[in-house]
mmCIF file of C-alpha atoms and ligand atoms in Angstrom:
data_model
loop_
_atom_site.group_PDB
_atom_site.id
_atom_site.type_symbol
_atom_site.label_atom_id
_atom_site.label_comp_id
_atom_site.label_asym_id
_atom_site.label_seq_id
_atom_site.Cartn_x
_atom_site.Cartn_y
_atom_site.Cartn_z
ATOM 1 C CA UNK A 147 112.350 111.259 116.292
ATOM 2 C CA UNK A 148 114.277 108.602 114.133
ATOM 3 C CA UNK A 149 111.520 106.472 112.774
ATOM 4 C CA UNK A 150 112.051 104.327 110.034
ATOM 5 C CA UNK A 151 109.380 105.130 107.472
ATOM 6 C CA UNK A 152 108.266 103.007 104.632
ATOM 7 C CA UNK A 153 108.992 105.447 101.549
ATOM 8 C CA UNK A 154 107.408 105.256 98.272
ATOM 9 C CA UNK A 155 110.149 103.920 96.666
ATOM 10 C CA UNK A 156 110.746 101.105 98.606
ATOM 11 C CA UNK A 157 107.901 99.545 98.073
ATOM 12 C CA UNK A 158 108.101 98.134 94.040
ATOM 13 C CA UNK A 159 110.854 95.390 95.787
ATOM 14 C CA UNK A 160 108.325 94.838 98.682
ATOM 15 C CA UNK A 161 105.493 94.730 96.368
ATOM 16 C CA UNK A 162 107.116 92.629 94.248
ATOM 17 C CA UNK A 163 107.859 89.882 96.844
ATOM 18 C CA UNK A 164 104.563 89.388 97.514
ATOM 19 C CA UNK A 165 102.767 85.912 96.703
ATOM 20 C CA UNK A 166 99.774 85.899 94.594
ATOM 21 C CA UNK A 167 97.147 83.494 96.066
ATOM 22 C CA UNK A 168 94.322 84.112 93.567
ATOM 23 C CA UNK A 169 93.038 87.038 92.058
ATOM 24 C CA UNK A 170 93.010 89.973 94.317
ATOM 25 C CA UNK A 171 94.386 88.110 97.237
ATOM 26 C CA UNK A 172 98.017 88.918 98.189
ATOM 27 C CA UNK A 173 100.301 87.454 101.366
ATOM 28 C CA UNK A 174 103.568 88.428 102.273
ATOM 29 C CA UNK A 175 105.963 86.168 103.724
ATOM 30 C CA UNK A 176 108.275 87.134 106.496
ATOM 31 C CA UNK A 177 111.850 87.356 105.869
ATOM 32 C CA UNK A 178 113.077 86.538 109.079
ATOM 33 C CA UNK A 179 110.806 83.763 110.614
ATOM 34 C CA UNK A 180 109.424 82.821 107.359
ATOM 35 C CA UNK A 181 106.106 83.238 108.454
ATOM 36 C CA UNK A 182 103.354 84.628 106.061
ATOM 37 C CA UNK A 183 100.685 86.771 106.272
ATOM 38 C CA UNK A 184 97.131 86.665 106.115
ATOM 39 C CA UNK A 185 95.452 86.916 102.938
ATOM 40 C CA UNK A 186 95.243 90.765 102.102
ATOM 41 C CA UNK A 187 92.492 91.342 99.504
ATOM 42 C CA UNK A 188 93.526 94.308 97.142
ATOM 43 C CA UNK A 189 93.513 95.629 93.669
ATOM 44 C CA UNK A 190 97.274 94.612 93.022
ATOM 45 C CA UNK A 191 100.507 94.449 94.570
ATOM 46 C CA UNK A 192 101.369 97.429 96.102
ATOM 47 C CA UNK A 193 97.844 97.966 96.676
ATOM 48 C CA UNK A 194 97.918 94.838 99.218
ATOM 49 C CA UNK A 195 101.608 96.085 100.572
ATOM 50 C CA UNK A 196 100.319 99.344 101.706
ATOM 51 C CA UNK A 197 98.032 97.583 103.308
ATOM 52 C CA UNK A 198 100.125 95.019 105.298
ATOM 53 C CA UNK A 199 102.416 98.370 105.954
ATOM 54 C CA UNK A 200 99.379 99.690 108.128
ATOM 55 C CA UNK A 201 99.164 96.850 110.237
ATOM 56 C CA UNK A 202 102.764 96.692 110.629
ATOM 57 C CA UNK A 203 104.819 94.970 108.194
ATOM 58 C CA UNK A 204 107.686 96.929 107.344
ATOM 59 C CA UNK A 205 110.709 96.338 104.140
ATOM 60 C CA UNK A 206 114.185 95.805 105.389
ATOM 61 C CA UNK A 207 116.926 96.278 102.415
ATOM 62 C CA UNK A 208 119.736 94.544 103.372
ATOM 63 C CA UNK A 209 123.029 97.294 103.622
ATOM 64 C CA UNK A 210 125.233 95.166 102.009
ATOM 65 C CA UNK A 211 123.810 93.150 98.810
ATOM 66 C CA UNK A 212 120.643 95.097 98.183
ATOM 67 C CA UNK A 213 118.413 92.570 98.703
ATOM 68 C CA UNK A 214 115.633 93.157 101.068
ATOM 69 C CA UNK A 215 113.008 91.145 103.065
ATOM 70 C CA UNK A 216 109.504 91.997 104.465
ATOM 71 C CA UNK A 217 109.247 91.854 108.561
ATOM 72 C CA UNK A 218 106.013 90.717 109.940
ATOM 73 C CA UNK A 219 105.408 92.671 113.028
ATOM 74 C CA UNK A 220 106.539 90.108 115.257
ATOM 75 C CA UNK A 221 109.932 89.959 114.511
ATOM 76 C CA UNK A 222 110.137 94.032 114.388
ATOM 77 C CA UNK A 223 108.869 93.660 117.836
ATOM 78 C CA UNK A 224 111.732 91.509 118.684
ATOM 79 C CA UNK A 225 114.051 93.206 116.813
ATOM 80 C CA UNK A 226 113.509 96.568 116.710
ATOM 81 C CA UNK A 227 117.506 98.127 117.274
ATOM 82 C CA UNK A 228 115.641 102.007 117.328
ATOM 83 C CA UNK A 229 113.541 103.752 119.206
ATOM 84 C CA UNK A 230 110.164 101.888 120.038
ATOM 85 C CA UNK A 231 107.699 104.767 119.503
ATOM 86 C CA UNK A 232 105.679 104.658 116.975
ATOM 87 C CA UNK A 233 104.215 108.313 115.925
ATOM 88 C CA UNK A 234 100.600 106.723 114.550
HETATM 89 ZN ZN1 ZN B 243 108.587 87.455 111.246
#
């Protein structure tokens, strides 16, 4: 199975991106269709990214600058270029 996990160390840039709406309430914004999450409450960044990662939200890096992007699940849906199955 070729599944592209979320690895620890991707997820300082991811957590990183994410907007700060008050304290201990994080949203993500989608890379692709710009559209944001709801509000995640957690105890800090990564905290809230781990959490958007479980409901589907995954970090794209971008091969050629470095610069990456989060993916709301629909646009993963729609874009997914690997295998579909999802082992959880
Ligand atoms: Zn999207």
């Amino acid at each position: 199975m070729n599944i592209e996990k979320p690895y620890p160390l991707m997820m300082a840039p991811a957590a990183s991106s994410l907007r700060v709406l008050s304290a201990g309430s994080f949203e993500a914004q989608c890379g692709k269709c710009r559209r944001f999450s709801h509000p995640v409450d957690a105890v800090g960044r990564e905290h809230a990214w781990s959490e958007l990662l479980r409901e589907g939200w995954t970090w794209y890096t971008s091969p050629l600058g470095g610069t990456g992007y989060a993916s709301c699940i629909e646009c993963l849906t729609h874009s997914a270029p690997g295998p579909r199955g999802r082992s959880s």
